[in-house]
PDB file of C-alpha atoms in Angstrom:
ATOM      1  CA  UNK S 194     -33.853 -58.660   4.839  1.00  0.00           C
ATOM      2  CA  UNK S 195     -33.537 -56.510   1.542  1.00  0.00           C
ATOM      3  CA  UNK S 196     -34.066 -58.139  -1.640  1.00  0.00           C
ATOM      4  CA  UNK S 197     -34.921 -57.629  -5.181  1.00  0.00           C
ATOM      5  CA  UNK S 198     -36.776 -60.502  -7.052  1.00  0.00           C
ATOM      6  CA  UNK S 199     -36.961 -60.773 -10.784  1.00  0.00           C
ATOM      7  CA  UNK S 200     -38.975 -63.744 -11.518  1.00  0.00           C
ATOM      8  CA  UNK S 201     -38.259 -64.538 -15.124  1.00  0.00           C
ATOM      9  CA  UNK S 202     -34.805 -65.574 -16.167  1.00  0.00           C
ATOM     10  CA  UNK S 203     -35.845 -64.880 -20.013  1.00  0.00           C
ATOM     11  CA  UNK S 204     -38.371 -63.148 -21.707  1.00  0.00           C
ATOM     12  CA  UNK S 205     -39.529 -63.527 -25.344  1.00  0.00           C
ATOM     13  CA  UNK S 206     -41.036 -61.134 -27.244  1.00  0.00           C
ATOM     14  CA  UNK S 207     -41.792 -60.558 -31.124  1.00  0.00           C
ATOM     15  CA  UNK S 208     -40.424 -57.048 -32.347  1.00  0.00           C
ATOM     16  CA  UNK S 209     -43.292 -54.568 -32.521  1.00  0.00           C
ATOM     17  CA  UNK S 210     -45.127 -56.312 -29.383  1.00  0.00           C
ATOM     18  CA  UNK S 211     -45.223 -54.728 -25.985  1.00  0.00           C
ATOM     19  CA  UNK S 212     -42.851 -56.109 -23.522  1.00  0.00           C
ATOM     20  CA  UNK S 213     -42.786 -56.346 -19.534  1.00  0.00           C
ATOM     21  CA  UNK S 214     -40.005 -57.545 -17.397  1.00  0.00           C
ATOM     22  CA  UNK S 215     -41.143 -57.794 -13.905  1.00  0.00           C
ATOM     23  CA  UNK S 216     -39.103 -56.619 -10.737  1.00  0.00           C
ATOM     24  CA  UNK S 217     -40.471 -56.866  -6.828  1.00  0.00           C
ATOM     25  CA  UNK S 218     -38.824 -55.500  -4.064  1.00  0.00           C
ATOM     26  CA  UNK S 219     -38.390 -56.019  -0.067  1.00  0.00           C
ATOM     27  CA  UNK S 220     -36.935 -52.926   1.860  1.00  0.00           C
ATOM     28  CA  UNK S 221     -37.597 -51.609   4.808  1.00  0.00           C
ATOM     29  CA  UNK S 222     -38.810 -47.709   4.093  1.00  0.00           C
ATOM     30  CA  UNK S 223     -39.519 -46.198   0.895  1.00  0.00           C
ATOM     31  CA  UNK S 224     -36.899 -47.516  -1.740  1.00  0.00           C
ATOM     32  CA  UNK S 225     -35.196 -45.698  -4.534  1.00  0.00           C
ATOM     33  CA  UNK S 226     -35.817 -47.953  -7.564  1.00  0.00           C
ATOM     34  CA  UNK S 227     -33.512 -48.334 -10.674  1.00  0.00           C
ATOM     35  CA  UNK S 228     -33.578 -50.415 -14.072  1.00  0.00           C
ATOM     36  CA  UNK S 229     -30.493 -51.198 -15.808  1.00  0.00           C
ATOM     37  CA  UNK S 230     -29.613 -52.945 -19.243  1.00  0.00           C
ATOM     38  CA  UNK S 231     -26.391 -54.774 -19.707  1.00  0.00           C
ATOM     39  CA  UNK S 232     -25.037 -55.819 -23.181  1.00  0.00           C
ATOM     40  CA  UNK S 233     -22.285 -58.501 -23.518  1.00  0.00           C
ATOM     41  CA  UNK S 234     -19.314 -57.849 -21.847  1.00  0.00           C
ATOM     42  CA  UNK S 235     -20.190 -54.284 -21.084  1.00  0.00           C
ATOM     43  CA  UNK S 236     -21.083 -52.435 -18.188  1.00  0.00           C
ATOM     44  CA  UNK S 237     -24.368 -51.334 -16.826  1.00  0.00           C
ATOM     45  CA  UNK S 238     -26.100 -48.486 -18.729  1.00  0.00           C
ATOM     46  CA  UNK S 239     -28.836 -46.452 -16.633  1.00  0.00           C
ATOM     47  CA  UNK S 240     -32.265 -46.734 -18.075  1.00  0.00           C
ATOM     48  CA  UNK S 241     -34.541 -45.036 -15.508  1.00  0.00           C
ATOM     49  CA  UNK S 242     -35.129 -44.700 -11.703  1.00  0.00           C
ATOM     50  CA  UNK S 243     -38.092 -43.895  -9.280  1.00  0.00           C
ATOM     51  CA  UNK S 244     -37.042 -41.817  -6.291  1.00  0.00           C
ATOM     52  CA  UNK S 245     -40.258 -39.941  -5.568  1.00  0.00           C
ATOM     53  CA  UNK S 246     -43.229 -38.204  -7.366  1.00  0.00           C
ATOM     54  CA  UNK S 247     -45.050 -39.788 -10.251  1.00  0.00           C
ATOM     55  CA  UNK S 248     -45.432 -43.732 -10.170  1.00  0.00           C
ATOM     56  CA  UNK S 249     -45.122 -43.935 -13.885  1.00  0.00           C
ATOM     57  CA  UNK S 250     -41.550 -43.270 -14.557  1.00  0.00           C
ATOM     58  CA  UNK S 251     -40.171 -42.636 -18.345  1.00  0.00           C
ATOM     59  CA  UNK S 252     -36.465 -43.476 -18.990  1.00  0.00           C
ATOM     60  CA  UNK S 253     -34.034 -44.068 -22.016  1.00  0.00           C
ATOM     61  CA  UNK S 254     -34.891 -45.880 -25.277  1.00  0.00           C
ATOM     62  CA  UNK S 255     -38.543 -45.636 -24.840  1.00  0.00           C
ATOM     63  CA  UNK S 256     -38.825 -47.506 -21.474  1.00  0.00           C
ATOM     64  CA  UNK S 257     -40.805 -46.877 -18.657  1.00  0.00           C
ATOM     65  CA  UNK S 258     -41.680 -48.227 -15.252  1.00  0.00           C
ATOM     66  CA  UNK S 259     -44.386 -48.225 -12.844  1.00  0.00           C
ATOM     67  CA  UNK S 260     -43.868 -47.970  -8.989  1.00  0.00           C
ATOM     68  CA  UNK S 261     -46.768 -50.055  -7.173  1.00  0.00           C
ATOM     69  CA  UNK S 262     -46.212 -49.565  -3.529  1.00  0.00           C
ATOM     70  CA  UNK S 263     -48.824 -51.931  -2.517  1.00  0.00           C
ATOM     71  CA  UNK S 264     -47.606 -54.633  -4.812  1.00  0.00           C
ATOM     72  CA  UNK S 265     -44.044 -53.846  -3.927  1.00  0.00           C
ATOM     73  CA  UNK S 266     -43.338 -53.877  -7.949  1.00  0.00           C
ATOM     74  CA  UNK S 267     -41.565 -52.078 -10.312  1.00  0.00           C
ATOM     75  CA  UNK S 268     -41.913 -53.832 -13.581  1.00  0.00           C
ATOM     76  CA  UNK S 269     -40.151 -52.286 -16.867  1.00  0.00           C
ATOM     77  CA  UNK S 270     -42.305 -51.850 -19.727  1.00  0.00           C
ATOM     78  CA  UNK S 271     -41.739 -50.607 -23.399  1.00  0.00           C
ATOM     79  CA  UNK S 272     -44.981 -50.513 -25.848  1.00  0.00           C
ATOM     80  CA  UNK S 273     -43.236 -51.585 -28.674  1.00  0.00           C
ATOM     81  CA  UNK S 274     -40.149 -53.963 -28.564  1.00  0.00           C
ATOM     82  CA  UNK S 275     -36.918 -53.844 -30.756  1.00  0.00           C
ATOM     83  CA  UNK S 276     -34.390 -56.663 -31.661  1.00  0.00           C
ATOM     84  CA  UNK S 277     -32.072 -54.123 -30.390  1.00  0.00           C
ATOM     85  CA  UNK S 278     -33.440 -54.085 -27.095  1.00  0.00           C
ATOM     86  CA  UNK S 279     -32.457 -57.896 -26.593  1.00  0.00           C
ATOM     87  CA  UNK S 280     -29.791 -57.778 -23.833  1.00  0.00           C
ATOM     88  CA  UNK S 281     -29.927 -58.213 -20.048  1.00  0.00           C
ATOM     89  CA  UNK S 282     -31.952 -56.299 -17.557  1.00  0.00           C
ATOM     90  CA  UNK S 283     -31.260 -55.408 -13.698  1.00  0.00           C
ATOM     91  CA  UNK S 284     -33.771 -54.197 -11.237  1.00  0.00           C
ATOM     92  CA  UNK S 285     -32.003 -52.641  -8.325  1.00  0.00           C
ATOM     93  CA  UNK S 286     -32.971 -51.131  -4.888  1.00  0.00           C
ATOM     94  CA  UNK S 287     -31.287 -48.292  -2.778  1.00  0.00           C
ATOM     95  CA  UNK S 288     -32.771 -47.941   0.370  1.00  0.00           C
ATOM     96  CA  UNK S 289     -33.125 -44.246   1.577  1.00  0.00           C
ATOM     97  CA  UNK S 290     -30.583 -42.835   3.998  1.00  0.00           C
ATOM     98  CA  UNK S 291     -30.893 -43.124   7.787  1.00  0.00           C
ATOM     99  CA  UNK S 292     -28.229 -41.495   9.471  1.00  0.00           C
ATOM    100  CA  UNK S 293     -24.894 -42.671   8.987  1.00  0.00           C
ATOM    101  CA  UNK S 294     -25.533 -46.558   8.582  1.00  0.00           C
ATOM    102  CA  UNK S 295     -26.531 -46.092   4.690  1.00  0.00           C
ATOM    103  CA  UNK S 296     -23.634 -47.032   2.312  1.00  0.00           C
ATOM    104  CA  UNK S 297     -25.383 -46.218  -0.928  1.00  0.00           C
ATOM    105  CA  UNK S 298     -25.071 -49.864  -1.765  1.00  0.00           C
ATOM    106  CA  UNK S 299     -27.556 -51.123  -4.749  1.00  0.00           C
ATOM    107  CA  UNK S 300     -28.960 -54.398  -4.319  1.00  0.00           C
ATOM    108  CA  UNK S 301     -29.627 -56.241  -7.751  1.00  0.00           C
ATOM    109  CA  UNK S 302     -32.315 -58.714  -8.672  1.00  0.00           C
ATOM    110  CA  UNK S 303     -30.709 -61.836 -10.625  1.00  0.00           C
ATOM    111  CA  UNK S 304     -31.459 -60.321 -14.193  1.00  0.00           C
ATOM    112  CA  UNK S 305     -33.558 -61.102 -16.803  1.00  0.00           C
ATOM    113  CA  UNK S 306     -32.726 -61.779 -20.522  1.00  0.00           C
ATOM    114  CA  UNK S 307     -35.093 -60.476 -22.916  1.00  0.00           C
ATOM    115  CA  UNK S 308     -34.844 -62.058 -26.222  1.00  0.00           C
ATOM    116  CA  UNK S 309     -36.680 -59.928 -29.152  1.00  0.00           C
ATOM    117  CA  UNK S 310     -37.426 -61.721 -32.367  1.00  0.00           C
ATOM    118  CA  UNK S 311     -37.808 -60.405 -35.695  1.00  0.00           C
TER     119      UNK S 311
ATOM    120  CA  UNK U 160     -22.774 -37.213 -19.020  1.00  0.00           C
ATOM    121  CA  UNK U 161     -20.982 -38.587 -16.054  1.00  0.00           C
ATOM    122  CA  UNK U 162     -18.389 -41.527 -17.236  1.00  0.00           C
ATOM    123  CA  UNK U 163     -16.119 -44.011 -15.333  1.00  0.00           C
ATOM    124  CA  UNK U 164     -13.400 -45.309 -17.520  1.00  0.00           C
ATOM    125  CA  UNK U 165     -12.155 -48.731 -16.629  1.00  0.00           C
ATOM    126  CA  UNK U 166      -9.147 -50.288 -17.946  1.00  0.00           C
ATOM    127  CA  UNK U 167      -8.173 -53.135 -19.227  1.00  0.00           C
ATOM    128  CA  UNK U 168     -11.423 -54.215 -20.735  1.00  0.00           C
ATOM    129  CA  UNK U 169     -10.046 -57.696 -20.798  1.00  0.00           C
ATOM    130  CA  UNK U 170      -6.633 -59.263 -19.398  1.00  0.00           C
ATOM    131  CA  UNK U 171      -5.361 -62.544 -19.372  1.00  0.00           C
ATOM    132  CA  UNK U 172      -2.773 -63.408 -16.728  1.00  0.00           C
ATOM    133  CA  UNK U 173      -0.615 -66.612 -15.320  1.00  0.00           C
ATOM    134  CA  UNK U 174      -1.913 -68.115 -12.258  1.00  0.00           C
ATOM    135  CA  UNK U 175       0.124 -66.493  -9.122  1.00  0.00           C
ATOM    136  CA  UNK U 176       0.540 -63.011 -10.682  1.00  0.00           C
ATOM    137  CA  UNK U 177      -1.274 -60.104  -9.583  1.00  0.00           C
ATOM    138  CA  UNK U 178      -3.638 -57.819 -11.904  1.00  0.00           C
ATOM    139  CA  UNK U 179      -4.652 -54.305 -11.369  1.00  0.00           C
ATOM    140  CA  UNK U 180      -8.040 -52.653 -12.522  1.00  0.00           C
ATOM    141  CA  UNK U 181      -8.342 -48.982 -12.629  1.00  0.00           C
ATOM    142  CA  UNK U 182     -11.759 -46.981 -12.635  1.00  0.00           C
ATOM    143  CA  UNK U 183     -11.223 -43.314 -13.350  1.00  0.00           C
ATOM    144  CA  UNK U 184     -14.501 -41.184 -13.278  1.00  0.00           C
ATOM    145  CA  UNK U 185     -13.927 -38.673 -15.985  1.00  0.00           C
ATOM    146  CA  UNK U 186     -15.932 -35.604 -15.201  1.00  0.00           C
ATOM    147  CA  UNK U 187     -17.305 -35.959 -11.552  1.00  0.00           C
ATOM    148  CA  UNK U 188     -16.016 -36.628  -8.298  1.00  0.00           C
ATOM    149  CA  UNK U 189     -16.760 -40.261  -6.776  1.00  0.00           C
ATOM    150  CA  UNK U 190     -16.772 -40.137  -2.996  1.00  0.00           C
ATOM    151  CA  UNK U 191     -17.906 -43.741  -3.364  1.00  0.00           C
ATOM    152  CA  UNK U 192     -16.881 -46.383  -5.895  1.00  0.00           C
ATOM    153  CA  UNK U 193     -18.514 -49.758  -5.595  1.00  0.00           C
ATOM    154  CA  UNK U 194     -16.671 -53.099  -6.860  1.00  0.00           C
ATOM    155  CA  UNK U 195     -18.865 -55.975  -8.294  1.00  0.00           C
ATOM    156  CA  UNK U 196     -18.148 -59.409  -9.471  1.00  0.00           C
ATOM    157  CA  UNK U 197     -20.135 -61.041 -12.338  1.00  0.00           C
ATOM    158  CA  UNK U 198     -20.275 -64.653 -13.262  1.00  0.00           C
ATOM    159  CA  UNK U 199     -21.554 -65.601 -16.843  1.00  0.00           C
ATOM    160  CA  UNK U 200     -25.491 -64.737 -16.958  1.00  0.00           C
ATOM    161  CA  UNK U 201     -25.424 -63.888 -13.300  1.00  0.00           C
ATOM    162  CA  UNK U 202     -26.075 -61.018 -11.302  1.00  0.00           C
ATOM    163  CA  UNK U 203     -23.804 -58.499  -9.964  1.00  0.00           C
ATOM    164  CA  UNK U 204     -22.005 -59.689  -6.534  1.00  0.00           C
ATOM    165  CA  UNK U 205     -21.045 -56.454  -4.518  1.00  0.00           C
ATOM    166  CA  UNK U 206     -17.300 -57.106  -3.374  1.00  0.00           C
ATOM    167  CA  UNK U 207     -16.239 -54.244  -1.641  1.00  0.00           C
ATOM    168  CA  UNK U 208     -17.334 -50.326  -0.903  1.00  0.00           C
ATOM    169  CA  UNK U 209     -14.624 -47.967  -1.142  1.00  0.00           C
ATOM    170  CA  UNK U 210     -14.572 -44.173   0.081  1.00  0.00           C
ATOM    171  CA  UNK U 211     -11.907 -41.744  -0.813  1.00  0.00           C
ATOM    172  CA  UNK U 212      -9.254 -41.643   1.871  1.00  0.00           C
ATOM    173  CA  UNK U 213     -10.574 -44.363   3.590  1.00  0.00           C
ATOM    174  CA  UNK U 214     -10.333 -48.049   4.073  1.00  0.00           C
ATOM    175  CA  UNK U 215     -12.390 -50.258   2.033  1.00  0.00           C
ATOM    176  CA  UNK U 216     -15.456 -52.001   3.353  1.00  0.00           C
ATOM    177  CA  UNK U 217     -15.374 -55.618   2.194  1.00  0.00           C
ATOM    178  CA  UNK U 218     -18.677 -57.863   2.216  1.00  0.00           C
ATOM    179  CA  UNK U 219     -18.666 -60.683   3.924  1.00  0.00           C
ATOM    180  CA  UNK U 220     -16.714 -63.837   2.201  1.00  0.00           C
ATOM    181  CA  UNK U 221     -14.410 -61.523   0.266  1.00  0.00           C
ATOM    182  CA  UNK U 222     -10.828 -61.768   1.112  1.00  0.00           C
ATOM    183  CA  UNK U 223      -9.569 -58.325   1.746  1.00  0.00           C
ATOM    184  CA  UNK U 224      -6.048 -59.391   1.336  1.00  0.00           C
ATOM    185  CA  UNK U 225      -6.381 -60.820  -1.981  1.00  0.00           C
ATOM    186  CA  UNK U 226      -8.623 -58.135  -3.340  1.00  0.00           C
ATOM    187  CA  UNK U 227      -6.880 -54.886  -2.723  1.00  0.00           C
ATOM    188  CA  UNK U 228      -8.797 -51.749  -3.179  1.00  0.00           C
ATOM    189  CA  UNK U 229      -7.359 -48.282  -3.235  1.00  0.00           C
ATOM    190  CA  UNK U 230      -9.588 -44.939  -3.511  1.00  0.00           C
ATOM    191  CA  UNK U 231      -6.814 -42.362  -3.226  1.00  0.00           C
ATOM    192  CA  UNK U 232      -8.427 -39.827  -4.930  1.00  0.00           C
ATOM    193  CA  UNK U 233     -12.117 -38.438  -6.140  1.00  0.00           C
ATOM    194  CA  UNK U 234     -11.241 -39.856  -9.603  1.00  0.00           C
ATOM    195  CA  UNK U 235      -9.852 -42.893  -9.319  1.00  0.00           C
ATOM    196  CA  UNK U 236      -9.900 -46.477  -7.676  1.00  0.00           C
ATOM    197  CA  UNK U 237      -8.079 -49.544  -8.267  1.00  0.00           C
ATOM    198  CA  UNK U 238      -8.619 -52.909  -7.538  1.00  0.00           C
ATOM    199  CA  UNK U 239      -5.716 -55.464  -7.545  1.00  0.00           C
ATOM    200  CA  UNK U 240      -6.163 -59.388  -7.483  1.00  0.00           C
ATOM    201  CA  UNK U 241      -3.270 -60.735  -5.718  1.00  0.00           C
ATOM    202  CA  UNK U 242      -1.801 -64.106  -6.637  1.00  0.00           C
ATOM    203  CA  UNK U 243      -4.570 -64.909  -9.101  1.00  0.00           C
ATOM    204  CA  UNK U 244      -6.019 -68.093  -9.365  1.00  0.00           C
ATOM    205  CA  UNK U 245      -8.375 -69.647 -12.294  1.00  0.00           C
ATOM    206  CA  UNK U 246     -11.427 -69.357  -9.877  1.00  0.00           C
ATOM    207  CA  UNK U 247     -10.541 -65.716  -9.740  1.00  0.00           C
ATOM    208  CA  UNK U 248     -11.542 -65.582 -13.594  1.00  0.00           C
ATOM    209  CA  UNK U 249     -14.690 -63.505 -13.891  1.00  0.00           C
ATOM    210  CA  UNK U 250     -16.242 -60.021 -15.048  1.00  0.00           C
ATOM    211  CA  UNK U 251     -15.362 -57.389 -12.483  1.00  0.00           C
ATOM    212  CA  UNK U 252     -17.071 -53.952 -12.873  1.00  0.00           C
ATOM    213  CA  UNK U 253     -16.885 -50.743 -10.745  1.00  0.00           C
ATOM    214  CA  UNK U 254     -19.477 -47.935 -10.115  1.00  0.00           C
ATOM    215  CA  UNK U 255     -18.901 -44.417  -9.094  1.00  0.00           C
ATOM    216  CA  UNK U 256     -21.117 -42.790  -6.954  1.00  0.00           C
ATOM    217  CA  UNK U 257     -21.436 -38.616  -7.858  1.00  0.00           C
ATOM    218  CA  UNK U 258     -20.757 -36.409  -5.251  1.00  0.00           C
ATOM    219  CA  UNK U 259     -22.896 -33.360  -6.343  1.00  0.00           C
ATOM    220  CA  UNK U 260     -25.462 -36.099  -7.421  1.00  0.00           C
ATOM    221  CA  UNK U 261     -25.929 -38.208  -4.427  1.00  0.00           C
ATOM    222  CA  UNK U 262     -29.278 -36.665  -3.535  1.00  0.00           C
ATOM    223  CA  UNK U 263     -30.491 -38.131  -7.217  1.00  0.00           C
ATOM    224  CA  UNK U 264     -28.447 -41.136  -6.602  1.00  0.00           C
ATOM    225  CA  UNK U 265     -26.345 -40.923  -9.761  1.00  0.00           C
ATOM    226  CA  UNK U 266     -24.645 -44.490 -10.127  1.00  0.00           C
ATOM    227  CA  UNK U 267     -22.383 -44.538 -12.873  1.00  0.00           C
ATOM    228  CA  UNK U 268     -20.578 -47.843 -13.965  1.00  0.00           C
ATOM    229  CA  UNK U 269     -17.374 -48.701 -15.837  1.00  0.00           C
ATOM    230  CA  UNK U 270     -17.620 -50.864 -19.018  1.00  0.00           C
ATOM    231  CA  UNK U 271     -16.092 -53.983 -16.989  1.00  0.00           C
ATOM    232  CA  UNK U 272     -13.052 -55.873 -16.997  1.00  0.00           C
ATOM    233  CA  UNK U 273     -12.959 -59.509 -18.344  1.00  0.00           C
ATOM    234  CA  UNK U 274     -10.213 -61.429 -16.447  1.00  0.00           C
ATOM    235  CA  UNK U 275      -9.164 -64.811 -17.498  1.00  0.00           C
ATOM    236  CA  UNK U 276      -6.636 -66.455 -15.019  1.00  0.00           C
ATOM    237  CA  UNK U 277      -4.541 -69.397 -16.977  1.00  0.00           C
TER     238      UNK U 277
END
């Protein structure tokens, strides 16, 4: 069964310090991986995605993520956190298309609340 | 960039009435629209997947007669919550999958609708 795990419900970090939000996945084949951010009562905003190529992906607002196939992980990172980064972060995977059975569904992790304190 | 306009952002309705939520893709054609439900501080639960001109595919446990989805055009999809009850109160989010960018898996999320049934 396909799944995505975000092991931490909440991550606390001081402003200016580096941050990491963890994500591991379990899917058949090579996955397409995504990170989204959600602010209160808003939809999801795209941060970055890994499809193929370099394992280190750079995205919006200074975020980056590293695809690690052997560890089946796609952790989100930022060198220097801002208070405005405080939000709910979701990791998601989509399995690569195989024939007509793929519907393009994204499978989301349970979300990690990032709290950046001044 | 791609935008999905979701309306209304908030709605309060009386128990037993129906509520319609609209999602419009403003600058792209969404061959597929996904509808999600989100409880406070929880992940997104996929309710159904709709393809333009076809009947929606509902996830297990989602009542298709209660949550009516229409995807009549490539730019408009609607979710109607029929005979709403307090337990239907939730945050509903749509996501459009772009035709032209499908190979890059361009998912665009609406801003969400907060439904409160009293």
